[in-house]
Amino acid sequence: MSHTISEREIPERQLIGVRIREVRRKRGFTCEGLALQAGTTGGYIRQIESIRSPKLPSIDILIRICNVLGASPNYLLQDQLKNNIQDEHANYVAMWENLPPEKQALINVMIKTLAEQED
């Protein structure tokens, strides 16, 4: 009985390769076919797609893979992008928490004012 791996069971670092494999298969490419058009090797594509020890592609290779597959880099990198945004938010919260209460209050007023202007 085979077990299908869900994205929740895969560490974020590996999801890039999982998504590349998913799109590659949907588009009917073998690893070698994709590699040939992306200017790399089938072995390198298999390393990127590996669940056990994934290799993160260079930006250059990632762009070439996206172009060959007609895939959005945003789709392939979405978990990495989410983490960067979460890290940035956490940094802002940490900075805010280190401010004296009067400066926190000032920032709160500024945020509320900006949010009300958006409505």
XYZ file of N, CA, C and O in Angstrom:
476
model
N 0.846 -1.176 0.000
C 0.000 0.000 0.000
C 0.892 1.240 0.000
O 1.711 1.433 0.876
N 0.740 2.102 -0.986
C 1.588 3.291 -1.074
C 0.989 4.431 -0.267
O -0.211 4.519 -0.084
N 1.866 5.265 0.190
C 1.465 6.407 1.012
C 1.775 7.677 0.233
O 2.911 7.906 -0.143
N 0.767 8.485 -0.019
C 0.983 9.753 -0.688
C 1.397 10.777 0.355
O 0.749 10.906 1.391
N 2.466 11.478 0.077
C 2.983 12.466 1.015
C 2.244 13.781 0.809
O 2.152 14.285 -0.297
N 1.707 14.319 1.890
C 1.051 15.622 1.790
C 2.084 16.701 2.052
O 3.121 16.459 2.657
N 1.787 17.920 1.585
C 2.720 19.031 1.783
C 2.949 19.319 3.255
O 3.994 19.806 3.635
N 1.992 18.992 4.117
C 2.160 19.245 5.547
C 3.231 18.362 6.173
O 3.778 18.687 7.205
N 3.487 17.210 5.550
C 4.474 16.280 6.082
C 5.894 16.604 5.626
O 6.840 15.984 6.066
N 6.051 17.580 4.739
C 7.346 17.877 4.137
C 7.879 19.196 4.686
O 7.181 20.195 4.683
N 9.120 19.192 5.160
C 9.723 20.462 5.609
C 9.740 21.478 4.473
O 9.874 21.122 3.298
N 9.615 22.754 4.826
C 9.508 23.823 3.826
C 10.657 23.823 2.826
O 10.460 24.086 1.648
N 11.849 23.519 3.274
C 13.020 23.516 2.398
C 12.827 22.551 1.232
O 13.341 22.757 0.151
N 12.066 21.477 1.459
C 11.873 20.460 0.437
C 10.713 20.768 -0.499
O 10.600 20.151 -1.547
N 9.864 21.702 -0.144
C 8.675 21.960 -0.956
C 8.998 22.529 -2.332
O 8.242 22.312 -3.269
N 10.099 23.225 -2.486
C 10.477 23.747 -3.801
C 10.625 22.583 -4.772
O 10.053 22.582 -5.862
N 11.371 21.563 -4.358
C 11.571 20.395 -5.208
C 10.294 19.625 -5.456
O 10.043 19.136 -6.559
N 9.458 19.513 -4.434
C 8.182 18.810 -4.574
C 7.317 19.522 -5.620
O 6.712 18.891 -6.480
N 7.292 20.834 -5.551
C 6.482 21.598 -6.513
C 7.073 21.522 -7.925
O 6.337 21.464 -8.902
N 8.391 21.554 -8.028
C 9.013 21.415 -9.349
C 8.623 20.062 -9.946
O 8.216 19.978 -11.107
N 8.722 19.001 -9.147
C 8.361 17.665 -9.635
C 6.894 17.613 -10.056
O 6.541 17.058 -11.100
N 6.030 18.216 -9.252
C 4.595 18.238 -9.550
C 4.328 18.904 -10.904
O 3.631 18.350 -11.754
N 4.896 20.084 -11.108
C 4.681 20.813 -12.360
C 5.353 20.083 -13.525
O 4.782 19.972 -14.611
N 6.544 19.562 -13.286
C 7.271 18.837 -14.340
C 6.444 17.663 -14.844
O 6.281 17.466 -16.046
N 5.887 16.897 -13.929
C 5.067 15.743 -14.311
C 3.795 16.167 -15.034
O 3.392 15.539 -16.018
N 3.140 17.227 -14.541
C 1.925 17.726 -15.207
C 2.209 18.165 -16.633
O 1.363 18.027 -17.510
N 3.404 18.713 -16.857
C 3.779 19.192 -18.192
C 4.362 18.075 -19.066
O 4.708 18.303 -20.207
N 4.500 16.874 -18.483
C 4.969 15.727 -19.246
C 6.468 15.648 -19.453
O 6.932 14.986 -20.387
N 7.231 16.290 -18.594
C 8.686 16.267 -18.707
C 9.274 15.154 -17.853
O 8.804 14.912 -16.732
N 10.316 14.525 -18.339
C 11.162 13.678 -17.507
C 12.196 14.601 -16.867
O 12.348 15.765 -17.278
N 12.930 14.077 -15.891
C 14.017 14.874 -15.302
C 15.027 15.254 -16.380
O 15.491 16.389 -16.429
N 15.346 14.295 -17.244
C 16.320 14.552 -18.301
C 15.805 15.580 -19.307
O 16.551 16.447 -19.759
N 14.525 15.495 -19.661
C 13.945 16.451 -20.607
C 13.946 17.868 -20.067
O 14.290 18.818 -20.773
N 13.564 18.008 -18.810
C 13.596 19.325 -18.174
C 15.030 19.826 -18.089
O 15.310 20.988 -18.422
N 15.931 18.942 -17.679
C 17.340 19.336 -17.525
C 17.930 19.803 -18.849
O 18.637 20.818 -18.891
N 17.631 19.091 -19.906
C 18.160 19.452 -21.223
C 17.742 20.869 -21.606
O 18.562 21.677 -22.031
N 16.476 21.172 -21.411
C 15.981 22.499 -21.781
C 16.406 23.590 -20.801
O 16.498 24.755 -21.167
N 16.656 23.206 -19.538
C 17.055 24.189 -18.528
C 18.574 24.346 -18.445
O 19.067 25.155 -17.673
N 19.301 23.549 -19.220
C 20.755 23.676 -19.242
C 21.449 23.084 -18.033
O 22.443 23.630 -17.544
N 20.926 21.984 -17.530
C 21.554 21.301 -16.398
C 21.499 19.799 -16.652
O 21.333 19.379 -17.788
N 21.624 19.004 -15.605
C 21.598 17.551 -15.776
C 20.375 16.946 -15.093
O 19.815 17.535 -14.156
N 20.004 15.767 -15.544
C 18.892 15.055 -14.912
C 19.192 14.743 -13.457
O 18.305 14.800 -12.602
N 20.451 14.428 -13.171
C 20.851 14.160 -11.792
C 20.647 15.364 -10.892
O 20.222 15.242 -9.741
N 20.940 16.548 -11.420
C 20.755 17.779 -10.632
C 19.264 18.018 -10.364
O 18.874 18.367 -9.245
N 18.424 17.777 -11.372
C 16.976 17.929 -11.185
C 16.499 16.936 -10.120
O 15.716 17.291 -9.239
N 16.982 15.686 -10.177
C 16.592 14.698 -9.167
C 17.054 15.122 -7.771
O 16.348 14.897 -6.791
N 18.224 15.751 -7.674
C 18.690 16.243 -6.369
C 17.773 17.346 -5.848
O 17.463 17.384 -4.655
N 17.344 18.225 -6.727
C 16.424 19.301 -6.317
C 15.114 18.705 -5.828
O 14.545 19.140 -4.837
N 14.634 17.676 -6.529
C 13.345 17.071 -6.210
C 13.415 16.064 -5.061
O 12.383 15.585 -4.609
N 14.598 15.756 -4.572
C 14.783 14.753 -3.530
C 14.044 15.134 -2.252
O 14.087 16.282 -1.808
N 13.395 14.148 -1.649
C 12.727 14.366 -0.363
C 13.731 14.215 0.775
O 13.713 14.964 1.732
N 14.623 13.258 0.654
C 15.559 12.963 1.747
C 16.625 14.035 1.937
O 16.954 14.412 3.045
N 17.227 14.473 0.861
C 18.295 15.477 0.979
C 18.229 16.428 -0.220
O 19.022 16.338 -1.141
N 17.258 17.340 -0.176
C 17.059 18.222 -1.324
C 18.198 19.225 -1.508
O 18.790 19.688 -0.542
N 18.472 19.502 -2.751
C 19.453 20.539 -3.092
C 18.648 21.753 -3.545
O 17.787 21.644 -4.400
N 18.915 22.883 -2.945
C 18.235 24.096 -3.379
C 18.883 24.588 -4.671
O 20.105 24.712 -4.731
N 18.079 24.854 -5.688
C 18.667 25.307 -6.956
C 19.182 26.733 -6.844
O 18.688 27.523 -6.041
N 20.166 27.036 -7.667
C 20.622 28.424 -7.737
C 19.502 29.250 -8.361
O 18.600 28.713 -9.014
N 19.564 30.550 -8.183
C 18.555 31.437 -8.769
C 18.523 31.275 -10.282
O 17.456 31.199 -10.887
N 19.687 31.189 -10.893
C 19.777 31.045 -12.337
C 19.060 29.779 -12.815
O 18.255 29.828 -13.741
N 19.336 28.662 -12.170
C 18.690 27.394 -12.547
C 17.197 27.458 -12.250
O 16.377 27.003 -13.050
N 16.823 28.019 -11.119
C 15.403 28.130 -10.770
C 14.647 28.920 -11.838
O 13.560 28.523 -12.267
N 15.216 30.019 -12.285
C 14.572 30.833 -13.324
C 14.447 30.037 -14.620
O 13.398 30.049 -15.268
N 15.503 29.313 -14.973
C 15.444 28.505 -16.199
C 14.393 27.403 -16.081
O 13.653 27.143 -17.032
N 14.320 26.769 -14.919
C 13.301 25.727 -14.704
C 11.905 26.336 -14.836
O 11.020 25.771 -15.493
N 11.703 27.491 -14.212
C 10.401 28.169 -14.299
C 10.052 28.486 -15.743
O 8.900 28.285 -16.173
N 11.017 28.982 -16.501
C 10.764 29.320 -17.904
C 10.402 28.093 -18.716
O 9.465 28.130 -19.527
N 11.110 26.996 -18.516
C 10.826 25.769 -19.265
C 9.446 25.223 -18.897
O 8.664 24.842 -19.771
N 9.136 25.221 -17.611
C 7.873 24.655 -17.158
C 6.697 25.620 -17.277
O 5.549 25.206 -17.142
N 6.990 26.895 -17.500
C 5.914 27.882 -17.507
C 5.315 28.039 -16.119
O 4.126 28.263 -15.970
N 6.163 27.885 -15.108
C 5.713 27.954 -13.717
C 6.140 29.275 -13.099
O 7.187 29.824 -13.436
N 5.356 29.759 -12.176
C 5.661 30.993 -11.474
C 6.667 30.732 -10.355
O 6.472 29.814 -9.557
N 7.727 31.542 -10.279
C 8.642 31.406 -9.137
C 7.907 31.589 -7.808
O 8.255 30.964 -6.818
N 6.874 32.428 -7.811
C 6.104 32.643 -6.581
C 5.474 31.343 -6.096
O 5.434 31.081 -4.903
N 4.961 30.539 -7.030
C 4.359 29.260 -6.650
C 5.418 28.335 -6.054
O 5.205 27.714 -5.013
N 6.554 28.235 -6.726
C 7.595 27.317 -6.265
C 8.198 27.754 -4.936
O 8.613 26.926 -4.137
N 8.245 29.055 -4.685
C 8.909 29.595 -3.489
C 7.943 30.075 -2.414
O 8.377 30.675 -1.434
N 6.649 29.818 -2.573
C 5.672 30.455 -1.698
C 5.936 30.234 -0.208
O 5.737 31.143 0.594
N 6.398 29.081 0.189
C 6.653 28.865 1.612
C 7.852 29.658 2.096
O 7.857 30.167 3.202
N 8.874 29.764 1.255
C 10.043 30.559 1.614
C 9.652 32.029 1.741
O 10.104 32.722 2.651
N 8.810 32.516 0.820
C 8.378 33.914 0.867
C 7.545 34.188 2.109
O 7.710 35.211 2.759
N 6.653 33.250 2.470
C 5.834 33.418 3.669
C 6.717 33.516 4.905
O 6.485 34.324 5.780
N 7.731 32.657 4.971
C 8.621 32.679 6.136
C 9.365 33.994 6.245
O 9.557 34.514 7.333
N 9.808 34.545 5.119
C 10.508 35.832 5.156
C 9.595 36.929 5.666
O 10.020 37.786 6.437
N 8.341 36.913 5.250
C 7.376 37.920 5.713
C 7.127 37.737 7.206
O 7.095 38.710 7.963
N 6.979 36.487 7.643
C 6.766 36.228 9.067
C 7.966 36.679 9.889
O 7.812 37.251 10.962
N 9.164 36.433 9.380
C 10.369 36.880 10.075
C 10.406 38.401 10.180
O 10.764 38.951 11.217
N 10.041 39.070 9.102
C 10.030 40.535 9.104
C 9.018 41.050 10.128
O 9.314 41.961 10.898
N 7.831 40.432 10.181
C 6.821 40.843 11.157
C 7.330 40.623 12.578
O 7.140 41.483 13.445
N 7.966 39.478 12.795
C 8.506 39.188 14.128
C 9.558 40.219 14.531
O 9.618 40.635 15.692
N 10.373 40.658 13.569
C 11.372 41.684 13.859
C 10.716 43.002 14.248
O 11.176 43.676 15.166
N 9.634 43.373 13.544
C 8.931 44.612 13.886
C 8.315 44.530 15.277
O 8.375 45.484 16.058
N 7.734 43.385 15.591
C 7.139 43.206 16.916
C 8.220 43.312 17.991
O 8.028 43.980 19.011
N 9.352 42.687 17.760
C 10.454 42.748 18.730
C 10.941 44.185 18.919
O 11.192 44.613 20.050
N 11.046 44.928 17.813
C 11.473 46.334 17.928
C 10.453 47.131 18.726
O 10.803 47.931 19.595
N 9.165 46.909 18.433
C 8.094 47.632 19.119
C 8.130 47.313 20.613
O 8.008 48.215 21.446
N 8.333 46.034 20.950
C 8.351 45.628 22.354
C 9.510 46.250 23.122
O 9.428 46.423 24.336
N 10.573 46.606 22.424
C 11.739 47.204 23.086
C 11.635 48.723 23.219
O 12.527 49.350 23.805
N 10.587 49.302 22.693
C 10.399 50.749 22.805
C 9.739 51.101 24.134
O 8.993 50.303 24.699
N 9.981 52.318 24.610
C 9.272 52.762 25.812
C 7.770 52.897 25.509
O 7.375 53.096 24.359
N 6.924 52.792 26.532
C 5.468 52.806 26.334
C 4.949 54.010 25.542
O 4.034 53.870 24.726
N 5.544 55.189 25.745
C 5.039 56.371 25.017
C 5.293 56.247 23.510
O 4.475 56.679 22.692
N 6.403 55.643 23.121
C 6.679 55.446 21.692
C 5.811 54.327 21.124
O 5.363 54.393 19.983
N 5.529 53.305 21.931
C 4.608 52.252 21.491
C 3.234 52.851 21.206
O 2.601 52.536 20.201
N 2.787 53.734 22.112
C 1.478 54.373 21.942
C 1.451 55.215 20.672
O 0.452 55.205 19.928
N 2.521 55.942 20.404
C 2.610 56.763 19.195
C 2.512 55.886 17.945
O 1.779 56.197 17.000
N 3.228 54.772 17.940
C 3.180 53.862 16.782
C 1.779 53.272 16.641
O 1.258 53.149 15.524
N 1.141 52.928 17.744
C -0.223 52.399 17.689
C -1.172 53.397 17.032
O -2.000 53.025 16.204
N -1.052 54.675 17.408
C -1.896 55.717 16.816
C -1.618 55.836 15.317
O -2.544 55.940 14.506
N -0.341 55.799 14.941
C 0.017 55.903 13.522
C -0.581 54.745 12.719
O -1.142 54.937 11.643
N -0.475 53.531 13.251
C -1.008 52.364 12.546
C -2.523 52.460 12.420
O -3.087 52.215 11.341
N -3.207 52.841 13.504
C -4.669 52.985 13.454
C -5.079 54.046 12.436
O -6.016 53.864 11.671
N -4.350 55.148 12.406
C -4.651 56.227 11.457
C -4.479 55.741 10.022
O -5.333 55.982 9.170
N -3.381 55.072 9.750
C -3.146 54.546 8.401
C -4.198 53.507 8.007
O -4.685 53.496 6.870
N -4.576 52.647 8.939
C -5.580 51.613 8.656
C -6.933 52.247 8.368
O -7.647 51.802 7.450
N -7.293 53.298 9.093
C -8.566 53.973 8.869
C -8.582 54.684 7.514
O -9.642 54.764 6.879
N -7.419 55.172 7.081
C -7.344 55.825 5.766
C -7.550 54.828 4.633
O -8.012 55.190 3.566
N -7.231 53.567 4.866
C -7.384 52.533 3.848
C -8.849 52.134 3.667
O -9.233 51.617 2.643
N -9.664 52.318 4.705
C -11.082 51.933 4.637
C -11.862 52.854 3.823
O -12.037 53.495 3.078
